């Protein structure tokens, strides 16, 4: 089986369960989906046509951002 490093899609299927009735609703939405080990990104259009984007970082992604911006823990490399 081939190892997967990225997941992409141009539509997303959303499923919700109504709290009052328990009824399940499924919707297919025109949302661009991109996921890798560092983050999950959703892109779509606002009602006015401008782009909207949401990004969710994984624990690994948060660590990488902290390291890149200098906000991670200081680490000393010991060489013997």
mmCIF file of C-alpha atoms in Angstrom:
data_model
loop_
_atom_site.group_PDB
_atom_site.id
_atom_site.type_symbol
_atom_site.label_atom_id
_atom_site.label_comp_id
_atom_site.label_asym_id
_atom_site.label_seq_id
_atom_site.Cartn_x
_atom_site.Cartn_y
_atom_site.Cartn_z
ATOM 1 C CA UNK A 1 0.000 0.000 0.000
ATOM 2 C CA UNK A 2 1.300 3.440 -0.969
ATOM 3 C CA UNK A 3 1.980 5.866 1.878
ATOM 4 C CA UNK A 4 -0.218 8.998 1.739
ATOM 5 C CA UNK A 5 1.379 12.367 2.580
ATOM 6 C CA UNK A 6 -1.405 14.718 1.424
ATOM 7 C CA UNK A 7 -5.181 14.572 1.073
ATOM 8 C CA UNK A 8 -6.947 16.968 -1.314
ATOM 9 C CA UNK A 9 -10.539 17.413 -2.447
ATOM 10 C CA UNK A 10 -12.675 20.107 -4.065
ATOM 11 C CA UNK A 11 -15.864 19.163 -2.203
ATOM 12 C CA UNK A 12 -16.535 18.224 1.404
ATOM 13 C CA UNK A 13 -19.371 16.101 2.747
ATOM 14 C CA UNK A 14 -20.644 17.440 6.062
ATOM 15 C CA UNK A 15 -22.820 15.347 8.349
ATOM 16 C CA UNK A 16 -24.574 16.800 11.399
ATOM 17 C CA UNK A 17 -26.956 15.365 13.982
ATOM 18 C CA UNK A 18 -29.670 17.743 15.210
ATOM 19 C CA UNK A 19 -29.544 17.956 19.009
ATOM 20 C CA UNK A 20 -33.327 18.245 19.426
ATOM 21 C CA UNK A 21 -34.576 15.579 17.033
ATOM 22 C CA UNK A 22 -31.559 13.315 16.658
ATOM 23 C CA UNK A 23 -32.093 13.497 12.908
ATOM 24 C CA UNK A 24 -28.938 13.299 10.752
ATOM 25 C CA UNK A 25 -28.430 15.684 7.824
ATOM 26 C CA UNK A 26 -25.781 15.343 5.105
ATOM 27 C CA UNK A 27 -24.654 18.142 2.830
ATOM 28 C CA UNK A 28 -22.069 18.239 0.037
ATOM 29 C CA UNK A 29 -20.316 21.609 0.024
ATOM 30 C CA UNK A 30 -17.966 23.286 -2.510
ATOM 31 C CA UNK A 31 -15.038 23.599 -0.105
ATOM 32 C CA UNK A 32 -11.406 23.012 -1.073
ATOM 33 C CA UNK A 33 -9.852 20.575 1.396
ATOM 34 C CA UNK A 34 -6.113 20.107 1.934
ATOM 35 C CA UNK A 35 -4.493 18.061 4.698
ATOM 36 C CA UNK A 36 -0.956 16.974 5.522
ATOM 37 C CA UNK A 37 0.861 16.022 8.747
ATOM 38 C CA UNK A 38 1.105 19.673 9.820
ATOM 39 C CA UNK A 39 -2.322 21.140 9.162
ATOM 40 C CA UNK A 40 -5.782 20.869 7.660
ATOM 41 C CA UNK A 41 -6.955 23.780 5.481
ATOM 42 C CA UNK A 42 -10.488 24.571 4.279
ATOM 43 C CA UNK A 43 -11.048 27.212 1.560
ATOM 44 C CA UNK A 44 -14.334 28.518 0.202
ATOM 45 C CA UNK A 45 -16.011 31.747 -0.882
ATOM 46 C CA UNK A 46 -17.834 34.272 1.304
ATOM 47 C CA UNK A 47 -21.265 35.321 0.082
ATOM 48 C CA UNK A 48 -19.635 38.357 -1.579
ATOM 49 C CA UNK A 49 -17.250 36.130 -3.563
ATOM 50 C CA UNK A 50 -14.130 36.889 -1.537
ATOM 51 C CA UNK A 51 -12.041 33.968 -0.305
ATOM 52 C CA UNK A 52 -12.391 32.537 3.183
ATOM 53 C CA UNK A 53 -9.887 30.154 4.721
ATOM 54 C CA UNK A 54 -9.646 28.201 7.977
ATOM 55 C CA UNK A 55 -6.495 26.374 9.046
ATOM 56 C CA UNK A 56 -6.296 23.813 11.852
ATOM 57 C CA UNK A 57 -2.778 22.945 13.026
ATOM 58 C CA UNK A 58 -1.843 19.482 14.248
ATOM 59 C CA UNK A 59 0.390 19.105 17.329
ATOM 60 C CA UNK A 60 3.285 18.582 14.916
ATOM 61 C CA UNK A 61 2.293 21.702 12.973
ATOM 62 C CA UNK A 62 2.155 23.818 16.137
ATOM 63 C CA UNK A 63 5.641 22.621 17.109
ATOM 64 C CA UNK A 64 6.995 23.511 13.665
ATOM 65 C CA UNK A 65 5.469 27.005 13.780
ATOM 66 C CA UNK A 66 6.936 27.571 17.254
ATOM 67 C CA UNK A 67 10.351 26.405 16.052
ATOM 68 C CA UNK A 68 10.238 28.607 12.931
ATOM 69 C CA UNK A 69 9.156 31.731 14.822
ATOM 70 C CA UNK A 70 11.605 31.252 17.698
ATOM 71 C CA UNK A 71 8.881 30.621 20.268
ATOM 72 C CA UNK A 72 9.739 26.985 20.928
ATOM 73 C CA UNK A 73 11.775 25.717 23.827
ATOM 74 C CA UNK A 74 15.488 26.463 23.650
ATOM 75 C CA UNK A 75 17.358 23.271 22.934
ATOM 76 C CA UNK A 76 21.049 22.684 23.297
ATOM 77 C CA UNK A 77 22.719 20.138 21.096
ATOM 78 C CA UNK A 78 25.308 18.086 22.960
ATOM 79 C CA UNK A 79 28.036 16.662 20.788
ATOM 80 C CA UNK A 80 30.411 14.055 22.084
#
